[in-house]
Short mmCIF file of N, CA and C in Angstrom, two decimals:
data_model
loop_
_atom_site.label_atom_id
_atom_site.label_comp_id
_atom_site.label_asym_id
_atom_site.label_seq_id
_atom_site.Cartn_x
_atom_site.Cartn_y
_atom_site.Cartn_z
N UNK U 145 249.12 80.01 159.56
CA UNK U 145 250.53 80.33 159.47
C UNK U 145 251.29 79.75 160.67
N UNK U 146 250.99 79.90 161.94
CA UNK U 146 251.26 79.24 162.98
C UNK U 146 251.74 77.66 163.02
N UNK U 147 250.88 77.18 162.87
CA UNK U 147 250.63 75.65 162.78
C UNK U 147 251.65 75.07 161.30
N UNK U 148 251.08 75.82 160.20
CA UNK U 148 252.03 75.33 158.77
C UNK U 148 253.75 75.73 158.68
N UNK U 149 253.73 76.55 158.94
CA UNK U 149 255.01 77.22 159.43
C UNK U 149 255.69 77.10 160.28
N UNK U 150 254.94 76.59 161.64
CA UNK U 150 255.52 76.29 162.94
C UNK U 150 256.18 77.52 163.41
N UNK U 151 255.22 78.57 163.46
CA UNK U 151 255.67 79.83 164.38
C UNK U 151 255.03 79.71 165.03
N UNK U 152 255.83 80.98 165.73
CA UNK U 152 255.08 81.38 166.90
C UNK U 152 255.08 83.17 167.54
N UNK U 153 254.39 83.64 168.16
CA UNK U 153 254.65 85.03 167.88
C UNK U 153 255.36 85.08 169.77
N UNK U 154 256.10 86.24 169.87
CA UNK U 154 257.12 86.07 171.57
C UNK U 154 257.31 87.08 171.35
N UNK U 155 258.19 87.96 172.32
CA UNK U 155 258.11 89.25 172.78
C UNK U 155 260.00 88.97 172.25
N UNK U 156 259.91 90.03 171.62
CA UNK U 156 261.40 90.43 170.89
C UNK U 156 262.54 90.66 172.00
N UNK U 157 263.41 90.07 171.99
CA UNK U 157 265.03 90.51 172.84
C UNK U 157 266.16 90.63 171.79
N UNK U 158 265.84 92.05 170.91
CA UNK U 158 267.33 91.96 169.66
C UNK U 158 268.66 91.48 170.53
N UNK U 159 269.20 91.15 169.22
CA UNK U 159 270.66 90.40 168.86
C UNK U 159 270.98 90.88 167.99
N UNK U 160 271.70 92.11 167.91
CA UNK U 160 271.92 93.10 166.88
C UNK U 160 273.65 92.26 165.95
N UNK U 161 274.14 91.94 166.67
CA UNK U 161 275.41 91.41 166.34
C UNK U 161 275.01 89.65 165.75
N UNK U 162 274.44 89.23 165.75
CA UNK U 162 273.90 87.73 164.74
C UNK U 162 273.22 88.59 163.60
N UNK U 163 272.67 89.42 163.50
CA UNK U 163 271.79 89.66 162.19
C UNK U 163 272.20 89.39 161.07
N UNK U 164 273.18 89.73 160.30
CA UNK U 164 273.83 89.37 159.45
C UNK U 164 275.13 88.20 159.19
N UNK U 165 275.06 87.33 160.13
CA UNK U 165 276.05 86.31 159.97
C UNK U 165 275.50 85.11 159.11
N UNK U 166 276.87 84.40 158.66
CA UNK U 166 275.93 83.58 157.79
C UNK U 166 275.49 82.47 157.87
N UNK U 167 275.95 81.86 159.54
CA UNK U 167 274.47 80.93 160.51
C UNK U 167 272.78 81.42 160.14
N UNK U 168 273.27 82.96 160.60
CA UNK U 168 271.67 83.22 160.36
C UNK U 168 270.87 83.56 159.03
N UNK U 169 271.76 83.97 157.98
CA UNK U 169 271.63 84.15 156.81
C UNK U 169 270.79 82.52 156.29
N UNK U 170 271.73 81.78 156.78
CA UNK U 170 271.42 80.17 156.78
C UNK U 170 270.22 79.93 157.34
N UNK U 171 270.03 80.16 157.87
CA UNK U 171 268.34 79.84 158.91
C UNK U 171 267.54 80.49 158.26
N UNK U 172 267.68 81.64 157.92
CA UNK U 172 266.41 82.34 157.23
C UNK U 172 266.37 81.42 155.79
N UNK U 173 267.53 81.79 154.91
CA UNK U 173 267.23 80.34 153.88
C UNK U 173 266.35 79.55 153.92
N UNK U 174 266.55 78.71 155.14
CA UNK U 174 266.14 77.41 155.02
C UNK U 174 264.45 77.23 155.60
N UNK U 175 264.01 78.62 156.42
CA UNK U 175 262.70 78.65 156.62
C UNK U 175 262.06 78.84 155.16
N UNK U 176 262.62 79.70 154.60
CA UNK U 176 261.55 80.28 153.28
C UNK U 176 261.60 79.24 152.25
N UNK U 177 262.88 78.31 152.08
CA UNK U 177 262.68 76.80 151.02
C UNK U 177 261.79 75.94 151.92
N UNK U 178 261.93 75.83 153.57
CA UNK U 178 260.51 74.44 153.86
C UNK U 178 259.19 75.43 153.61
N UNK U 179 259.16 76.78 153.87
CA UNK U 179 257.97 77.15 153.20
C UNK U 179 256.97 77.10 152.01
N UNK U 180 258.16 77.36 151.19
CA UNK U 180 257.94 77.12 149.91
C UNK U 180 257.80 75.87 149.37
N UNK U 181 258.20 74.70 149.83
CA UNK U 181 258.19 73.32 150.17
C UNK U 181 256.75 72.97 150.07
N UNK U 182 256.53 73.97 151.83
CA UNK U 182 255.22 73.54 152.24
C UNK U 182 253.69 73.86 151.13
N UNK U 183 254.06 74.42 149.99
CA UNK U 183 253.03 75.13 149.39
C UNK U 183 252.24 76.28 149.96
N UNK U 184 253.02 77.11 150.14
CA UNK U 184 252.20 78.25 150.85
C UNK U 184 252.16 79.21 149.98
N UNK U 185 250.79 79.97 149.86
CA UNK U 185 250.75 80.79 148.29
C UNK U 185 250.76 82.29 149.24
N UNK U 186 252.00 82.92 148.93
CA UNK U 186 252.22 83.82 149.67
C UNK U 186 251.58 85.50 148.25
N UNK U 187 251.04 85.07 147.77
CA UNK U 187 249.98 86.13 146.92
C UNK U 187 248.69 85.89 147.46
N UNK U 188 248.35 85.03 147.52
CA UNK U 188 246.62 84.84 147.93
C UNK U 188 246.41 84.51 149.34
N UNK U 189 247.33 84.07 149.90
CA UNK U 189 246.82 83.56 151.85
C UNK U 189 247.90 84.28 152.84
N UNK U 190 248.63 85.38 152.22
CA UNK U 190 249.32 86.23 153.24
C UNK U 190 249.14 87.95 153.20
N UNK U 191 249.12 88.34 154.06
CA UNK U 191 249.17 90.02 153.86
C UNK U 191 250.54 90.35 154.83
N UNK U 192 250.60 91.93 153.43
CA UNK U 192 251.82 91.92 154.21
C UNK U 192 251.84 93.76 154.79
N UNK U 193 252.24 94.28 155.43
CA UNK U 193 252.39 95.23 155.78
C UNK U 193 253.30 96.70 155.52
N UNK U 194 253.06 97.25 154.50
CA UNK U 194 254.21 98.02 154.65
C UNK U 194 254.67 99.19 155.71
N UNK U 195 255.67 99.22 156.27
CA UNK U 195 255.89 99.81 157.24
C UNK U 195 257.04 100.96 156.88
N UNK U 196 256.83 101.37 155.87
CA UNK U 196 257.75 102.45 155.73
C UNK U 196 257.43 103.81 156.25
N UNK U 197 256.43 104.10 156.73
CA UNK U 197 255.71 105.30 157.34
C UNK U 197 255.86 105.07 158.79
N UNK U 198 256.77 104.38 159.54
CA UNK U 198 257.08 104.16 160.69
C UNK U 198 258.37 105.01 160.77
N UNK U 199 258.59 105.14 162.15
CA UNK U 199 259.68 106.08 162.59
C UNK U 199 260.78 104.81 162.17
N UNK U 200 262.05 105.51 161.72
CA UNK U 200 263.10 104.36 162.18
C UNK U 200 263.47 103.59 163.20
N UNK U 201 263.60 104.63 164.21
CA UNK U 201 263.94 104.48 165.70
C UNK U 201 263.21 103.46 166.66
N UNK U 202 261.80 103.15 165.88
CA UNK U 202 260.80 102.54 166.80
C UNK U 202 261.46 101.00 166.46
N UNK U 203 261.11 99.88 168.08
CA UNK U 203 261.42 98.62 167.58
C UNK U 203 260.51 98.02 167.67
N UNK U 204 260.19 96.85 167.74
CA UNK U 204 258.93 96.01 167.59
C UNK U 204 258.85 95.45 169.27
N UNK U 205 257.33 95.38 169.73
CA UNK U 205 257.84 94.39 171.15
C UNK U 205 257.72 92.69 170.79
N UNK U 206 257.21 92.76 169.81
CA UNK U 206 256.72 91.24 169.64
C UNK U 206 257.26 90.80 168.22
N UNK U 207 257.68 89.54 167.74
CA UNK U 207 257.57 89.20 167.01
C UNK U 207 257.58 87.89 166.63
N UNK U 208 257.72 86.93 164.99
CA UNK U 208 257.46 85.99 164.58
C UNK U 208 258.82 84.77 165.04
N UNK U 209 258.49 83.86 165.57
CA UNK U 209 260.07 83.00 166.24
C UNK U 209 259.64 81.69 165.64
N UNK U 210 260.68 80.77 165.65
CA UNK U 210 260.29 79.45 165.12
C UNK U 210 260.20 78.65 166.58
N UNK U 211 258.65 78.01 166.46
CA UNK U 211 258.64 77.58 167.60
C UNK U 211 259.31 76.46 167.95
N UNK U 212 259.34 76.21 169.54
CA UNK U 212 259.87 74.93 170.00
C UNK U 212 261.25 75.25 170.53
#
């Protein structure tokens, strides 16, 4: 996922005020079409987590960034 995807995993600093703009609306787009691009069979070579049994309140320290 790293390497095909070109992530990378980094320690989270929210930006609560970009979340929903539609720069970023735009960026997320455009990762999941080169993904999908890339042939990535997101039924058979990904797991996913559900996290609904988490507190709301809690945030993440780390997460997935596009590297570079």
């Amino acid at each position: 996922m790293r390497t095909q995807c070109h992530l990378t995993f980094k320690r989270v600093i929210p930006h609560y005020f970009a979340r929903d703009n539609k720069e970023t609306i735009l960026k997320r787009r455009q990762s999941v079409e080169s993904w999908l691009e890339a042939g990535i069979d997101f039924f058979n070579d990904c797991v996913f987590i559900d996290e609904s049994g988490f507190n709301r309140n809690m945030h993440r320290s780390y997460g997935w960034s596009e590297a570079g």
